[in-house]
Coordinates of C-alpha atoms and ligand atoms in Angstrom, one line a residue:
X1 CA 0.0 0.0 0.0
X2 CA 1.3 3.5 -0.9
X3 CA 1.7 5.6 2.2
X4 CA 0.2 9.0 1.9
X5 CA 0.3 12.5 3.5
X6 CA -3.1 14.3 3.4
X7 CA -3.0 18.0 2.8
X8 CA -6.2 19.7 3.9
X9 CA -6.7 22.7 1.7
X10 CA -8.0 25.8 3.5
X11 CA -7.6 27.8 0.3
X12 CA -4.0 29.0 0.3
X13 CA -2.2 29.8 -2.9
X14 CA 0.6 27.6 -1.8
X15 CA -1.4 24.4 -1.1
X16 CA -0.3 22.8 -4.3
X17 CA 3.3 23.7 -3.5
X18 CA 3.0 21.8 -0.2
X19 CA 1.9 18.8 -2.2
X20 CA 4.8 19.2 -4.5
X21 CA 7.3 19.4 -1.7
X22 CA 6.0 16.3 0.0
X23 CA 6.3 14.4 -3.3
X24 CA 9.9 15.7 -3.7
X25 CA 10.5 13.7 -0.5
X26 CA 9.4 10.6 -2.4
X27 CA 6.2 10.5 -0.5
X28 CA 2.8 10.4 -2.0
X29 CA 0.6 13.4 -1.1
X30 CA -3.0 14.1 -1.7
X31 CA -4.7 17.5 -1.5
X32 CA -8.3 17.4 -0.3
X33 CA -10.8 20.2 0.6
X34 CA -10.4 21.2 4.3
X35 CA -13.7 19.4 5.2
X36 CA -13.2 16.2 3.2
X37 CA -10.9 14.2 5.4
X38 CA -11.1 10.5 4.4
X39 CA -12.5 8.5 7.4
X40 CA -11.0 5.1 7.0
X41 CA -8.0 5.2 4.8
X42 CA -5.2 3.0 6.2
X43 CA -2.6 4.5 3.9
X44 CA -2.7 7.9 5.6
X45 CA 0.5 8.5 7.7
X46 CA 0.1 12.2 8.5
X47 CA -1.8 15.4 7.8
X48 CA -0.8 18.9 6.9
X49 CA -3.2 21.8 7.3
X50 CA -2.6 24.6 4.7
X51 CA -2.8 28.3 4.9
X52 CA -5.9 30.3 4.1
X53 CA -7.0 33.7 2.8
X54 CA -9.2 34.0 5.9
X55 CA -8.6 34.8 9.6
X56 CA -9.7 32.2 12.1
X57 CA -12.3 34.6 13.5
X58 CA -13.7 35.5 10.1
X59 CA -17.4 34.5 9.8
X60 CA -16.5 32.8 6.5
X61 CA -13.4 31.1 7.7
X62 CA -13.1 27.4 6.8
X63 CA -13.4 25.2 9.8
X64 CA -13.3 21.5 10.4
X65 CA -13.4 19.1 13.3
X66 CA -9.7 18.5 14.2
X67 CA -9.9 16.2 17.3
X68 CA -10.5 12.9 15.4
X69 CA -7.5 13.8 13.1
X70 CA -5.2 14.9 16.0
X71 CA -6.0 11.7 17.9
X72 CA -5.1 9.5 15.0
X73 CA -2.3 11.1 13.0
X74 CA 0.7 13.4 13.3
X75 CA -0.4 16.9 12.2
X76 CA 1.5 19.9 11.0
X77 CA -0.4 23.2 10.6
X78 CA 1.1 25.9 8.3
X79 CA 0.2 29.5 8.8
X80 CA -3.6 29.6 9.1
X81 CA -3.4 25.8 9.8
X82 CA -1.2 26.6 12.8
X83 CA -3.4 29.5 13.9
X84 CA -6.5 27.3 13.6
X85 CA -5.1 24.5 15.8
X86 CA -4.0 27.0 18.4
X87 CA -7.3 29.0 18.3
X88 CA -9.5 25.9 18.6
X89 CA -7.5 24.8 21.6
X90 CA -8.0 28.0 23.5
X91 CA -5.0 30.1 22.2
X92 CA -5.2 33.7 21.1
X93 CA -4.9 34.8 17.5
X94 CA -4.8 38.5 16.8
X95 CA -4.2 40.8 13.8
X96 CA -0.5 41.5 13.7
X97 CA 0.5 45.2 14.1
X98 CA 1.6 45.2 10.5
X99 CA 1.1 42.4 8.0
X100 CA 4.3 40.4 8.0
X101 CA 5.5 39.6 4.6
X102 CA 8.9 38.4 3.5
X103 CA 12.1 36.9 4.9
X104 CA 12.7 36.4 8.6
X105 CA 15.3 34.5 10.5
X106 CA 14.7 31.9 13.2
X107 CA 16.0 32.5 16.7
X108 CA 15.7 30.5 19.9
X109 CA 15.2 27.1 18.4
X110 CA 14.2 24.2 20.6
X111 CA 16.9 21.9 19.2
X112 CA 15.6 18.8 20.9
X113 CA 12.2 19.0 19.1
X114 CA 12.0 16.5 16.3
X115 CA 10.5 19.1 13.9
X116 CA 13.5 21.3 14.5
X117 CA 16.2 18.6 13.9
X118 CA 19.2 20.0 12.0
X119 CA 17.7 23.6 12.0
X120 CA 20.3 26.2 13.1
X121 CA 19.6 29.6 14.6
X122 CA 19.6 32.3 12.0
X123 CA 18.1 30.1 9.2
X124 CA 15.8 31.9 6.8
X125 CA 12.1 31.4 6.6
X126 CA 9.3 33.1 4.6
X127 CA 6.5 34.8 6.4
X128 CA 3.2 35.9 4.9
X129 CA 0.5 36.5 7.4
X130 CA -1.8 39.2 8.7
X131 CA -2.7 37.5 12.0
X132 CA -0.3 36.2 14.6
X133 CA -0.7 33.7 17.5
X134 CA -0.2 35.8 20.6
X135 CA -0.7 33.2 23.3
X136 CA -0.6 29.4 23.2
X137 CA -3.0 27.0 25.0
X138 CA -1.6 25.4 28.2
X139 CA -0.4 22.2 26.8
X140 CA 1.5 23.9 23.9
X141 CA 5.1 25.1 23.8
X142 CA 7.1 27.4 21.6
X143 CA 9.8 25.7 19.6
X144 CA 11.1 28.6 17.5
X145 CA 10.8 32.3 17.3
X146 CA 11.9 35.1 14.9
X147 CA 12.7 38.6 15.9
X148 CA 9.2 39.8 15.1
X149 CA 7.2 36.7 15.9
X150 CA 7.6 35.0 19.3
X151 CA 5.4 32.0 18.4
X152 CA 6.9 31.2 15.0
X153 CA 6.7 27.4 15.6
X154 CA 5.0 25.4 18.4
X155 CA 4.4 21.9 19.5
X156 CA 1.4 20.4 21.4
X157 CA 3.1 18.7 24.3
X158 CA 1.1 15.4 24.6
X159 CA 0.2 15.0 21.0
X160 CA 2.1 14.7 17.7
X161 CA 0.9 18.1 16.6
X162 CA 3.0 21.0 15.4
X163 CA 2.4 24.4 13.9
X164 CA 4.6 26.8 12.0
X165 CA 3.6 30.4 11.3
X166 CA 6.0 30.6 8.3
X167 CA 5.7 28.8 5.0
X168 CA 8.2 25.9 4.8
X169 CA 7.0 25.0 1.3
X170 CA 8.2 28.1 -0.5
X171 CA 11.7 28.3 -1.8
X172 CA 12.6 31.4 0.2
X173 CA 12.3 29.3 3.4
X174 CA 15.8 27.9 3.1
X175 CA 15.3 25.4 5.9
X176 CA 11.8 24.6 4.7
X177 CA 12.6 21.2 3.1
X178 CA 14.4 20.1 6.3
X179 CA 11.4 20.9 8.4
X180 CA 9.1 19.1 6.0
X181 CA 11.4 16.2 5.9
X182 CA 11.5 16.1 9.7
X183 CA 7.8 15.9 9.7
X184 CA 7.1 13.6 6.8
X185 CA 10.0 11.1 7.3
X186 CA 11.0 11.2 10.9
X187 CA 7.6 12.0 12.6
X188 CA 5.2 10.4 10.1
X189 CA 7.5 7.5 9.2
X190 CA 7.5 7.8 5.5
X191 CA 9.5 5.0 3.8
X192 CA 10.1 7.4 0.9
X193 CA 9.4 4.8 -1.7
X194 CA 7.1 6.9 -4.0
X195 CA 8.8 7.3 -7.3
X196 CA 8.0 7.2 -11.0
X197 CA 8.9 3.5 -11.1
X198 CA 6.7 2.6 -8.1
X199 CA 3.9 4.7 -9.6
X200 CA 4.1 2.8 -12.8
X201 CA 4.1 -0.5 -11.1
X202 CA 1.1 0.2 -8.9
X203 CA -0.9 2.0 -11.6
X204 CA -0.4 -0.7 -14.1
X205 CA -1.6 -3.3 -11.6
X206 CA -4.6 -1.2 -10.7
X207 CA -5.5 -0.6 -14.3
X208 CA -5.3 -4.3 -15.0
X209 CA -7.7 -5.0 -12.1
X210 CA -10.1 -2.1 -13.0
X211 CA -10.3 -2.6 -16.7
X212 CA -10.0 -6.4 -17.0
X213 CA -10.7 -7.3 -20.6
X214 CA -12.6 -4.0 -21.3
X215 CA -11.8 -1.9 -24.3
X216 CA -10.5 1.7 -23.9
X217 CA -10.4 4.5 -26.5
X218 CA -8.1 7.5 -26.0
X219 CA -7.6 10.7 -28.0
X220 CA -3.9 11.5 -28.6
X221 CA -3.0 15.1 -29.2
X222 CA 0.8 14.8 -29.6
X223 CA 1.2 16.5 -26.2
X224 CA 3.0 14.9 -23.3
X225 CA 0.0 14.2 -21.1
X226 CA -2.1 12.2 -23.5
X227 CA 1.0 10.4 -24.9
X228 CA 2.2 9.3 -21.4
X229 CA -1.4 8.2 -20.5
X230 CA -1.5 6.1 -23.7
X231 CA 1.8 4.4 -23.1
X232 CA 0.8 3.6 -19.5
X233 CA -2.5 2.2 -20.5
X234 CA -0.8 0.2 -23.3
X235 CA 1.5 -1.3 -20.7
X236 CA -1.5 -2.4 -18.7
X237 CA -4.0 -3.6 -21.3
X238 CA -2.1 -3.7 -24.6
X239 CA -4.2 -4.1 -27.7
X240 CA -7.4 -3.4 -25.8
X241 CA -6.4 0.2 -26.0
X242 CA -7.1 2.0 -29.2
X243 CA -5.7 5.5 -29.7
X244 CA -7.1 8.0 -32.1
X245 CA -5.0 10.9 -33.4
X246 CA -6.9 13.5 -35.3
X247 CA -5.2 15.9 -37.7
X248 CA -7.3 19.0 -37.9
X249 CA -4.9 20.5 -40.4
X250 CA -3.6 23.0 -37.9
X251 CA -0.8 21.1 -36.3
X252 CA 2.9 22.2 -36.7
X253 CA 4.8 21.5 -39.9
X254 CA 5.0 17.7 -40.5
X255 CA 3.9 17.1 -36.9
X256 CA 1.1 14.6 -37.8
X257 CA 3.4 12.3 -39.7
X258 CA 6.3 12.5 -37.3
X259 CA 4.2 12.0 -34.1
X260 CA 2.2 9.2 -35.6
X261 CA 5.5 7.5 -36.4
X262 CA 6.6 8.0 -32.8
X263 CA 3.4 6.5 -31.5
X264 CA 3.7 3.5 -33.7
X265 CA 7.3 3.1 -32.6
X266 CA 6.1 3.0 -29.0
X267 CA 3.9 0.0 -29.9
X268 CA 0.6 1.9 -29.6
X269 CA -2.4 0.7 -31.4
X270 CA -3.1 4.1 -33.1
X271 CA -5.5 5.3 -35.8
X272 CA -4.4 8.5 -37.5
X273 CA -7.3 10.4 -39.1
X274 CA -6.6 13.2 -41.5
X275 CA -9.7 15.3 -41.2
X276 CA -8.1 18.6 -42.3
X277 CA -10.5 19.2 -45.2
X278 CA -13.5 19.0 -42.9
X279 CA -12.0 21.5 -40.5
X280 CA -10.9 23.9 -43.3
X281 CA -14.3 23.9 -44.8
X282 CA -16.1 24.4 -41.5
X283 CA -13.7 27.2 -40.6
X284 CA -14.0 29.1 -43.9
X285 CA -14.6 32.8 -43.3
X286 CA -14.8 32.5 -39.5
X287 CA -12.8 35.2 -37.7
X288 CA -14.1 35.2 -34.2
X289 CA -11.7 33.4 -31.8
X290 CA -14.2 31.6 -29.6
X291 CA -16.2 30.5 -32.7
X292 CA -13.1 29.0 -34.1
X293 CA -12.5 27.1 -30.9
X294 CA -16.1 25.9 -30.8
X295 CA -16.0 24.6 -34.4
X296 CA -12.7 22.8 -33.8
X297 CA -13.9 21.3 -30.4
X298 CA -17.1 20.1 -32.0
X299 CA -15.4 18.8 -35.1
X300 CA -12.9 16.9 -33.0
X301 CA -15.7 15.2 -31.1
X302 CA -17.5 14.3 -34.3
X303 CA -14.4 12.7 -35.9
X304 CA -13.4 11.0 -32.6
X305 CA -17.0 9.6 -32.1
X306 CA -17.2 8.3 -35.6
X307 CA -13.9 6.5 -35.4
X308 CA -14.6 5.2 -31.9
X309 CA -17.9 3.7 -33.1
X310 CA -15.9 1.5 -35.5
X311 CA -14.4 -0.3 -32.5
X312 CA -16.7 -2.8 -31.0
X313 CA -17.8 -2.8 -27.4
X314 CA -15.7 0.1 -26.0
X315 CA -16.5 0.8 -22.4
X316 CA -13.9 3.4 -21.3
X317 CA -12.6 6.8 -22.5
X318 CA -8.9 7.2 -21.5
X319 CA -7.7 10.8 -20.8
X320 CA -4.5 12.5 -20.0
X321 CA -6.0 14.7 -17.2
X322 CA -3.3 15.7 -14.7
X323 CA -3.4 16.7 -11.0
X324 CA -3.5 20.5 -11.4
X325 CA -6.6 20.1 -13.6
X326 CA -8.3 18.1 -10.8
X327 CA -7.2 20.4 -8.0
X328 CA -8.6 23.3 -10.0
X329 CA -12.0 21.6 -10.3
X330 CA -11.9 20.9 -6.6
X331 CA -10.7 24.4 -5.8
X332 CA -12.6 25.6 -2.8
X333 CA -12.2 29.3 -3.4
X334 CA -13.1 28.8 -7.0
X335 CA -11.0 31.6 -8.5
X336 CA -9.2 29.8 -11.3
X337 CA -10.8 28.9 -14.6
X338 CA -8.7 27.3 -17.3
X339 CA -9.6 25.7 -20.6
X340 CA -9.5 21.9 -20.2
X341 CA -9.2 19.0 -22.4
X342 CA -10.5 19.3 -25.9
X343 CA -12.5 16.0 -25.6
X344 CA -14.7 17.6 -22.9
X345 CA -18.3 16.5 -23.7
X346 CA -17.1 13.2 -25.1
X347 CA -17.8 10.8 -22.2
X348 CA -21.5 11.9 -22.1
X349 CA -22.0 11.8 -25.8
X350 CA -20.4 8.3 -26.1
X351 CA -21.7 7.0 -22.7
X352 CA -18.3 5.9 -21.7
X353 CA -16.7 5.7 -18.2
X354 CA -13.6 7.8 -17.7
X355 CA -10.2 6.4 -17.0
X356 CA -7.6 9.0 -16.1
X357 CA -4.4 7.3 -15.0
X358 CA -2.3 10.5 -14.5
X359 CA -4.9 12.3 -12.5
X360 CA -2.7 12.3 -9.4
X361 CA 0.5 13.5 -11.0
X362 CA 2.0 17.0 -11.4
X363 CA 3.4 17.9 -14.9
X364 CA 7.0 17.1 -14.1
X365 CA 6.0 13.8 -12.5
X366 CA 4.2 13.0 -15.8
X367 CA 7.5 13.7 -17.6
X368 CA 9.4 11.5 -15.1
X369 CA 6.9 8.6 -15.7
X370 CA 7.3 9.1 -19.5
X371 CA 11.0 8.8 -19.2
X372 CA 10.8 5.8 -17.0
X373 CA 8.5 4.2 -19.6
X374 CA 11.3 4.7 -22.1
X375 CA 9.5 7.3 -24.2
X376 CA 11.7 9.5 -26.5
X377 CA 12.9 12.7 -25.0
X378 CA 11.4 14.9 -27.8
X379 CA 7.9 13.7 -26.9
X380 CA 8.4 14.2 -23.2
X381 CA 10.0 17.7 -23.1
X382 CA 8.0 19.3 -25.9
X383 CA 6.3 22.6 -25.3
X384 CA 2.6 22.7 -24.6
X385 CA 0.5 23.3 -27.7
X386 CA -3.1 24.5 -27.7
X387 CA -5.8 22.0 -28.8
X388 CA -7.1 24.2 -31.6
X389 CA -3.5 24.5 -32.8
X390 CA -2.4 27.1 -35.3
X391 CA -6.1 28.2 -35.6
X392 CA -5.7 30.4 -32.6
X393 CA -2.4 31.7 -33.9
X394 CA -3.8 33.0 -37.2
X395 CA -5.6 36.2 -36.5
X396 CA -8.7 36.5 -38.7
X397 CA -10.0 33.8 -41.0
X398 CA -8.1 30.6 -41.7
X399 CA -7.0 29.3 -45.1
X400 CA -4.7 26.4 -46.0
X401 CA -2.3 29.0 -47.5
X402 CA -2.1 30.9 -44.2
X403 CA -1.5 27.7 -42.3
X404 CA 1.3 26.9 -44.7
X405 CA 2.9 30.3 -44.2
X406 CA 2.6 30.0 -40.4
X407 CA 3.9 26.4 -40.4
X408 CA 7.0 27.4 -42.3
X409 CA 7.7 30.4 -40.0
X410 CA 7.0 28.4 -36.9
X411 CA 9.3 25.6 -38.0
X412 CA 12.2 28.1 -38.4
X413 CA 11.6 29.6 -35.0
X414 CA 11.3 26.3 -33.2
X415 CA 14.3 24.7 -35.0
X416 CA 16.3 27.8 -34.2
X417 CA 15.5 27.5 -30.5
X418 CA 16.7 23.9 -30.6
X419 CA 19.9 24.7 -32.6
X420 CA 20.8 27.5 -30.1
X421 CA 20.1 25.3 -27.1
X422 CA 17.2 27.6 -26.0
X423 CA 14.3 25.3 -26.5
X424 CA 14.3 23.9 -22.9
X425 CA 14.7 27.3 -21.4
X426 CA 11.3 28.5 -22.6
X427 CA 8.0 27.2 -21.5
X428 CA 6.3 27.6 -24.8
X429 CA 7.1 29.3 -28.2
X430 CA 5.4 29.8 -31.5
X431 CA 4.7 32.3 -34.2
X432 CA 1.6 34.3 -34.7
X433 CA 0.4 35.2 -38.2
X434 CA -1.0 38.8 -38.0
X435 CA -3.8 40.1 -40.1
X436 CA -1.6 43.1 -41.0
X437 CA 0.1 43.8 -44.3
X438 CA 3.0 46.1 -44.4
X439 CA 5.3 47.5 -47.1
X440 CA 8.8 46.2 -47.5
X441 CA 11.5 46.1 -50.1
X442 CA 13.2 43.0 -51.5
X443 CA 15.9 43.4 -54.1
X444 CA 14.5 46.2 -56.2
X445 CA 10.9 45.2 -55.6
X446 CA 8.4 46.8 -53.4
X447 CA 6.6 44.1 -51.3
X448 CA 3.3 44.3 -49.5
X449 CA 3.1 41.3 -47.3
X450 CA 2.2 39.8 -43.9
X451 CA 3.8 40.5 -40.6
X452 CA 4.4 37.8 -38.0
X453 CA 5.0 38.0 -34.3
X454 CA 7.4 35.6 -32.5
X455 CA 6.1 34.6 -29.0
X456 CA 8.2 32.9 -26.4
X457 CA 7.4 32.8 -22.7
X458 CA 8.8 31.5 -19.5
X459 CA 6.4 30.1 -17.0
X460 CA 5.8 27.3 -14.5
X461 CA 2.2 26.6 -14.9
X462 CA 0.9 28.8 -17.8
X463 CA -1.3 30.7 -15.3
X464 CA 1.3 33.5 -15.3
X465 CA 4.1 34.0 -17.9
X466 CA 6.8 36.4 -18.8
X467 CA 8.2 37.0 -22.2
X468 CA 11.5 35.2 -22.7
X469 CA 14.6 37.3 -22.9
X470 CA 16.0 35.6 -26.0
X471 CA 19.4 36.8 -27.3
X472 CA 19.3 39.6 -29.9
X473 CA 21.6 37.7 -32.2
X474 CA 19.2 34.7 -32.1
X475 CA 16.2 36.9 -32.8
X476 CA 18.1 38.5 -35.7
X477 CA 18.9 35.1 -37.2
X478 CA 15.4 33.9 -37.0
X479 CA 14.0 37.1 -38.4
X480 CA 16.4 37.0 -41.4
X481 CA 15.6 33.3 -42.1
X482 CA 11.8 33.8 -41.9
X483 CA 11.8 36.8 -44.2
X484 CA 14.2 35.2 -46.7
X485 CA 12.6 31.8 -46.8
X486 CA 8.9 32.2 -46.1
X487 CA 7.1 33.5 -49.1
X488 CA 4.4 35.9 -48.0
X489 CA 6.1 37.4 -44.9
X490 CA 8.2 40.6 -45.0
X491 CA 8.2 41.6 -41.3
X492 CA 9.0 39.9 -38.0
X493 CA 8.2 41.3 -34.6
X494 CA 8.8 40.0 -31.1
X495 CA 6.0 40.0 -28.5
X496 CA 7.2 41.5 -25.2
X497 CA 3.9 41.2 -23.2
X498 CA 3.6 39.3 -20.0
X499 CA 0.6 37.4 -18.7
X500 CA -1.3 39.0 -17.1
X501 CA -2.5 41.3 -18.6
X502 CA -1.8 39.6 -22.0
X503 CA -2.3 35.9 -22.5
X504 CA 0.2 33.5 -24.0
X505 CA -1.8 32.9 -27.2
X506 CA -3.1 35.9 -29.1
X507 CA -6.6 34.5 -29.5
Ligands
XMP601 P1 -3.4 31.5 -22.6 O1 -3.4 31.9 -24.0 O2 -4.7 31.5 -22.0 O3 -2.9 30.0 -22.6 O4 -2.4 32.3 -21.8 C1 -2.5 29.3 -21.5 C2 -2.0 27.9 -21.9 O5 -3.2 27.2 -22.5 C3 -3.0 26.9 -23.8 N1 -4.2 27.1 -24.5 C4 -5.1 26.1 -24.9 N2 -5.0 24.8 -24.8 N3 -7.1 24.5 -25.9 C5 -6.0 24.0 -25.3 O6 -5.9 22.8 -25.2 C6 -7.2 25.9 -26.0 O7 -8.3 26.3 -26.5 C7 -6.2 26.7 -25.5 N4 -6.0 28.0 -25.4 C8 -4.8 28.3 -24.8 C9 -1.9 27.8 -24.3 O8 -1.2 27.3 -25.4 C10 -1.0 27.9 -23.1 O9 -0.2 26.8 -22.9

């Protein structure tokens, strides 16, 4: 049985990060809404309570019954989590004189406390709180302070319960990983055996049990998530998995052919469907971005449905949904909205059960699993690419000729990034075909042709992004190559907008 740490989410922005850090300790973690603690799960070895946007005395504050948890498992409260434990046991929490935000250094550490093992006075932690614990209940003791905050960390004397006012999960807390390790490994007793290899072994076993001899159909996009999901399912059920890879005509240059070959090389049972004509004719004359998306989304479902119906007796739809997608849909504060998979709507239409073998993994864990499964690096480390493809990178209406121009320009940019060793330094890159014509001169000829914009961003999750500071010499080389080689383009610009307020894609 895989041991797990439960993280109860009280709505903090760093809850996901706590989950990540625990996984970095080779320990499986699961993030659950603050009031959804699993009653009888023998694999739980410890519980972490996250921070929150609320104060404990707010009428809207998230509250849950702690006693059954405290009696059964080691507990670590972080920020609001720590305040909540102290407050519900009779301690006092008050607004701090000024909101404390930023670096602080630990002083007066109780070195004999297991949570503080190997933590030295002076070590840096990250504070971000408006309230502070001003007095502890009787059976609690202070185990660390900072200059500003006397109760920076505490322990409940007769129980395995700790609280820290700072955020050990953020990078600026330099001793944060040691504190989390002390909790997860020493206090909770994690065996640290969670890894890509162990994930594959358990998941393949579970998939075999769950799916038996059932047939599964899965839509491949060429992206890392659906590809890894397919290889994992293939390992579990082999030919009972049929993959469908639809070419809507708006993929990158030669991508359909190349990726299809990769999939076949991986032993996948894959059907490649060239539906580009259908999509081009449905998109003719359409300029409105959301309308383009809807046409492509619906067209994709139609093609997929038609192909899937050719397979007899399919019971399941496989999908490459990953953990951040699930956490967002669980999100208790409900502030984030992101476009999800392009096959949304399919399970209902086809009356299929959903099978999402990666739903518990973060993106880099998906990549680690892919590598462990022996998938080629270029499939694993490729940039994200939007489901509607180049359709959302061609401003205005779409024609096969515009797609050709964009594919050529995009190919030069992406190949250039690879040649200059810059590809892995950016999160995502591509070219946008603008609906702007401008005057130029080529030889002795006046030209009146299209402008393109290069877009390259750095990011960790696509929710925010910054434009990549690519070298001028590189940009100069790409610009020259595009203008010289791509017929129809006489001007290249570089997009220097960050997200927010801009988005990564232009449409
Ligand atoms: P934006 O443009 O919103 O994009 O900053 C954030 C990330 O999402 C991708 N994206 C999409 N992916 N279908 C998708 O599958 C879509 O309609 C879509 N729109 C944007 C985008 O490429 C970036 O990685």
